Short mmCIF file of C-alpha atoms and ligand atoms in Angstrom, two decimals:
data_model
loop_
_atom_site.label_atom_id
_atom_site.label_comp_id
_atom_site.label_asym_id
_atom_site.label_seq_id
_atom_site.Cartn_x
_atom_site.Cartn_y
_atom_site.Cartn_z
CA UNK B 647 0.00 0.00 0.00
CA UNK B 648 2.78 2.41 -0.89
CA UNK B 649 2.40 5.82 -2.43
CA UNK B 650 4.69 7.14 -5.10
CA UNK B 651 5.31 10.58 -6.51
CA UNK B 652 2.82 11.02 -9.33
CA UNK B 653 2.17 13.98 -11.66
CA UNK B 654 -0.43 16.35 -10.30
CA UNK B 655 -2.07 19.70 -10.97
CA UNK B 656 -4.59 21.94 -9.24
CA UNK B 657 -8.09 22.77 -10.48
CA UNK B 658 -9.89 25.81 -9.19
CA UNK B 659 -13.62 25.13 -8.91
CA UNK B 660 -15.41 28.26 -7.74
CA UNK B 661 -12.89 28.88 -4.97
CA UNK B 662 -12.24 25.25 -4.04
CA UNK B 663 -8.78 24.11 -5.03
CA UNK B 664 -8.72 20.46 -5.93
CA UNK B 665 -5.36 18.78 -6.37
CA UNK B 666 -5.63 16.16 -9.10
CA UNK B 667 -3.05 13.39 -9.13
CA UNK B 668 -2.62 10.91 -11.96
CA UNK B 669 -2.19 7.39 -10.67
CA UNK B 670 -2.24 3.81 -11.84
CA UNK B 671 -5.82 3.37 -10.66
CA UNK B 672 -8.99 2.24 -12.39
CA UNK B 673 -11.41 4.60 -10.70
CA UNK B 674 -11.60 8.25 -9.81
CA UNK B 675 -11.15 8.82 -6.07
CA UNK B 676 -11.99 11.83 -3.92
CA UNK B 677 -10.65 12.61 -0.47
CA UNK B 678 -9.64 15.32 1.96
CA UNK B 679 -5.94 15.39 2.89
CA UNK B 680 -4.46 15.71 6.40
CA UNK B 681 -4.10 19.46 6.08
CA UNK B 682 -7.62 19.96 4.79
CA UNK B 683 -6.82 19.96 1.08
CA UNK B 684 -9.28 18.65 -1.49
CA UNK B 685 -7.68 15.73 -3.34
CA UNK B 686 -8.66 13.65 -6.29
CA UNK B 687 -6.85 10.82 -8.03
CA UNK B 688 -7.58 9.82 -11.61
CA UNK B 689 -6.40 7.08 -13.98
CA UNK B 690 -3.39 8.02 -16.14
CA UNK B 691 -5.42 8.41 -19.32
CA UNK B 692 -7.83 10.99 -17.85
CA UNK B 693 -7.70 14.38 -19.59
CA UNK B 694 -7.74 17.63 -17.60
CA UNK B 695 -11.13 18.44 -19.07
CA UNK B 696 -12.54 15.08 -18.00
CA UNK B 697 -11.01 15.46 -14.53
CA UNK B 698 -12.68 18.84 -14.14
CA UNK B 699 -16.00 17.27 -15.12
CA UNK B 700 -15.61 14.59 -12.43
CA UNK B 701 -14.57 17.17 -9.83
CA UNK B 702 -17.57 19.39 -10.64
CA UNK B 703 -19.83 16.38 -10.21
CA UNK B 704 -18.38 15.97 -6.73
CA UNK B 705 -18.27 19.60 -5.70
CA UNK B 706 -21.03 19.22 -3.09
CA UNK B 707 -19.21 16.28 -1.56
CA UNK B 708 -16.01 18.36 -1.35
CA UNK B 709 -17.88 21.28 0.21
CA UNK B 710 -19.49 19.09 2.88
CA UNK B 711 -16.29 17.16 3.62
CA UNK B 712 -14.24 20.38 3.92
CA UNK B 713 -16.83 21.93 6.24
CA UNK B 714 -16.82 18.82 8.41
CA UNK B 715 -13.04 18.88 8.58
CA UNK B 716 -13.05 22.54 9.56
CA UNK B 717 -15.68 21.91 12.25
CA UNK B 718 -13.61 19.23 13.92
CA UNK B 719 -10.47 21.41 13.89
CA UNK B 720 -8.49 18.80 12.06
CA UNK B 721 -6.98 21.57 10.00
CA UNK B 722 -5.50 23.20 13.09
CA UNK B 723 -2.36 21.77 14.63
CA UNK B 724 -3.42 19.66 17.57
CA UNK B 725 -2.49 20.95 21.01
CA UNK B 726 -3.74 17.95 22.96
CA UNK B 727 -5.97 19.95 25.24
CA UNK B 728 -9.35 19.17 26.80
CA UNK B 729 -12.27 19.51 24.40
CA UNK B 730 -10.33 18.57 21.28
CA UNK B 731 -11.85 15.76 19.26
CA UNK B 732 -9.89 12.62 18.59
CA UNK B 733 -10.90 9.57 16.61
CA UNK B 734 -10.93 6.14 18.20
CA UNK B 735 -12.10 3.06 16.26
CA UNK B 736 -14.10 5.22 13.86
CA UNK B 737 -15.86 7.28 16.55
CA UNK B 738 -15.14 10.86 17.53
CA UNK B 739 -14.40 11.14 21.24
CA UNK B 740 -13.48 14.14 23.33
CA UNK B 741 -10.06 14.56 24.81
CA UNK B 742 -10.13 15.17 28.55
CA UNK B 743 -6.81 16.23 30.08
CA UNK B 744 -6.40 15.87 33.83
CA UNK B 745 -3.44 16.82 35.93
CA UNK B 746 -1.61 14.27 37.97
CA UNK B 747 1.56 14.26 40.04
CA UNK B 748 1.66 10.49 39.67
CA UNK B 749 2.67 8.59 36.52
CA UNK B 750 0.98 9.60 33.27
CA UNK B 751 -1.63 7.39 31.61
CA UNK B 752 -4.28 7.37 28.91
CA UNK B 753 -7.58 5.51 28.95
CA UNK B 754 -10.87 5.46 27.09
CA UNK B 755 -13.79 6.15 29.43
CA UNK B 756 -17.12 6.11 27.63
CA UNK B 757 -16.87 8.71 24.89
CA UNK B 758 -13.91 10.49 26.47
CA UNK B 759 -10.24 9.80 26.01
CA UNK B 760 -8.77 10.69 29.38
CA UNK B 761 -5.16 11.81 29.54
CA UNK B 762 -3.67 12.03 33.01
CA UNK B 763 -0.46 14.00 32.70
CA UNK B 764 1.74 16.36 34.75
CA UNK B 765 0.59 19.97 34.43
CA UNK B 766 3.71 20.99 32.55
CA UNK B 767 3.53 18.18 29.97
CA UNK B 768 4.21 19.31 26.40
CA UNK B 769 1.97 18.49 23.40
CA UNK B 770 4.70 16.08 22.27
CA UNK B 771 4.50 14.15 25.53
CA UNK B 772 0.70 14.01 25.33
CA UNK B 773 0.79 12.93 21.71
CA UNK B 774 3.32 10.18 22.50
CA UNK B 775 1.10 8.95 25.33
CA UNK B 776 -1.93 8.67 23.01
CA UNK B 777 0.26 6.99 20.41
CA UNK B 778 1.38 4.32 22.86
CA UNK B 779 -2.24 3.86 23.99
CA UNK B 780 -3.22 3.26 20.36
CA UNK B 781 -0.46 0.69 20.05
CA UNK B 782 -1.80 -1.14 23.13
CA UNK B 783 -5.34 -1.05 21.70
CA UNK B 784 -4.16 -2.50 18.40
CA UNK B 785 -2.06 -5.14 20.12
CA UNK B 786 -5.05 -6.21 22.19
CA UNK B 787 -7.25 -6.60 19.08
CA UNK B 788 -4.49 -8.39 17.21
CA UNK B 789 -4.18 -11.07 19.88
CA UNK B 790 -7.22 -12.87 18.46
CA UNK B 791 -7.37 -11.24 15.05
CA UNK B 792 -3.87 -12.18 13.88
CA UNK B 793 -4.11 -15.97 14.42
CA UNK B 794 -7.65 -15.92 13.03
CA UNK B 795 -6.59 -14.08 9.84
CA UNK B 796 -3.44 -16.17 9.44
CA UNK B 797 -5.59 -19.28 9.54
CA UNK B 798 -8.04 -17.83 7.03
CA UNK B 799 -5.33 -16.78 4.56
CA UNK B 800 -3.21 -19.87 5.24
CA UNK B 801 0.07 -18.07 5.95
CA UNK B 802 2.10 -17.12 8.97
CA UNK B 803 3.67 -13.71 9.57
CA UNK B 804 7.05 -13.91 11.30
CA UNK B 805 6.35 -10.61 13.04
CA UNK B 806 3.77 -7.83 13.14
CA UNK B 807 5.07 -4.45 14.26
CA UNK B 808 3.04 -1.32 14.85
CA UNK B 809 4.26 2.13 14.03
CA UNK B 810 2.99 5.47 12.86
CA UNK B 811 3.52 5.85 9.13
CA UNK B 812 2.69 8.88 7.03
CA UNK B 813 1.71 7.41 3.68
CA UNK B 814 0.80 3.75 4.08
CA UNK B 815 -1.56 1.70 6.20
CA UNK B 816 0.58 -1.35 6.22
CA UNK B 817 3.50 -3.00 4.51
CA UNK B 818 4.93 -6.44 4.13
CA UNK B 819 8.42 -7.76 3.41
CA UNK B 820 7.60 -10.93 1.54
CA UNK B 821 11.15 -12.35 1.77
CA UNK B 822 11.09 -12.32 5.58
CA UNK B 823 7.35 -12.50 6.28
CA UNK B 824 7.46 -9.35 8.41
CA UNK B 825 4.39 -7.13 8.50
CA UNK B 826 4.10 -3.54 9.67
CA UNK B 827 0.77 -1.90 10.47
CA UNK B 828 0.09 1.80 10.93
CA UNK B 829 -0.96 2.76 14.48
CA UNK B 830 -3.38 5.24 12.84
CA UNK B 831 -5.59 2.21 12.13
CA UNK B 832 -6.85 2.63 15.72
CA UNK B 833 -8.63 5.77 14.42
CA UNK B 834 -10.58 3.93 11.74
CA UNK B 835 -13.49 1.49 12.14
CA UNK B 836 -12.15 -1.90 13.34
CA UNK B 837 -12.87 -3.61 9.99
CA UNK B 838 -10.06 -1.52 8.49
CA UNK B 839 -7.48 -3.16 10.76
CA UNK B 840 -8.71 -6.55 9.63
CA UNK B 841 -8.76 -5.49 5.97
CA UNK B 842 -5.17 -4.15 6.04
CA UNK B 843 -3.95 -7.19 7.97
CA UNK B 844 -5.57 -9.58 5.47
CA UNK B 845 -4.12 -7.45 2.64
CA UNK B 846 -0.59 -7.77 3.98
CA UNK B 847 -1.02 -11.49 4.71
CA UNK B 848 -2.23 -12.03 1.12
CA UNK B 849 1.07 -10.50 -0.04
CA UNK B 850 2.77 -13.58 1.43
CA UNK B 851 1.00 -15.51 -1.38
CA UNK B 852 1.11 -12.81 -4.09
CA UNK B 853 3.63 -9.95 -3.77
CA UNK B 854 1.96 -7.57 -6.26
CA UNK B 855 -1.54 -6.07 -6.65
CA UNK B 856 -2.49 -7.99 -9.80
CA UNK B 857 -5.70 -9.93 -10.55
CA UNK B 858 -4.51 -12.93 -8.47
CA UNK B 859 -4.10 -10.68 -5.47
CA UNK B 860 -7.56 -9.17 -5.89
CA UNK B 861 -9.06 -12.65 -6.20
CA UNK B 862 -7.42 -13.59 -2.88
CA UNK B 863 -8.78 -10.47 -1.22
CA UNK B 864 -12.26 -11.18 -2.62
CA UNK B 865 -12.02 -14.63 -1.08
CA UNK B 866 -10.64 -13.72 2.35
CA UNK B 867 -12.13 -10.27 2.90
CA UNK B 868 -14.93 -9.75 0.35
CA UNK B 869 -15.82 -6.21 1.46
CA UNK B 870 -12.24 -4.89 1.12
CA UNK B 871 -13.23 -2.23 -1.44
CA UNK B 872 -15.69 -0.68 1.01
CA UNK B 873 -13.04 -0.25 3.70
CA UNK B 874 -10.34 0.85 1.29
CA UNK B 875 -12.69 3.62 0.19
CA UNK B 876 -13.38 4.45 3.84
CA UNK B 877 -9.65 4.77 4.56
CA UNK B 878 -9.01 6.86 1.45
CA UNK B 879 -11.77 9.28 2.37
CA UNK B 880 -11.13 9.29 6.11
CA UNK B 881 -8.45 11.98 5.97
CA UNK B 882 -6.61 10.13 8.76
CA UNK B 883 -3.30 9.92 6.91
ZN1 LIG X 1053 -0.27 -4.08 -0.90
#
């Protein structure tokens, strides 16, 4: 699930700037980027005129998605203070920062993500605490999910490591059987973790994304397209 540098240009649609990127994809895709930019990817053969037509057809979607992004302050740099919204397993929860003189911790309590930290803790410290909480969450889910998916796909991963990645949800080194998953998956609905895990496990059978790979995905996780679309549009990465 890597991203490469692809040719791109910007369309101005009545004040909304849409960055169009040409990719080796079959379908046109629309999403909002991490800094609140309107993004669209198109197959290589798509002309600028055609791309503009597609974008205009989606202008209401862009408007709504951008407004939503603005409303949840995702466009502002996060300060990790009480009241900020964070996403946990596909749900928006409110960050609740409490002071403690004891050791710091993070826990999900109902629809609040409680951060107990020293009063002078920096945003970096708070962010790292949430990051390690996400890793624990993912590890907990993977305890059952990994063996179950390995059995389904009929392969064994030599290791599964979790880390924050900027451009990919997961990756797999087929020669060693090592899989890496993005900790940001803890922000998406749980099916996405399963989908990416199955995707990387399928690479242990087929290293590329050709028809054989898609057939394997259809077999082991039939709704993969739904969750891929969800991830692309989520704006999480
Ligand atoms: Zn892949």
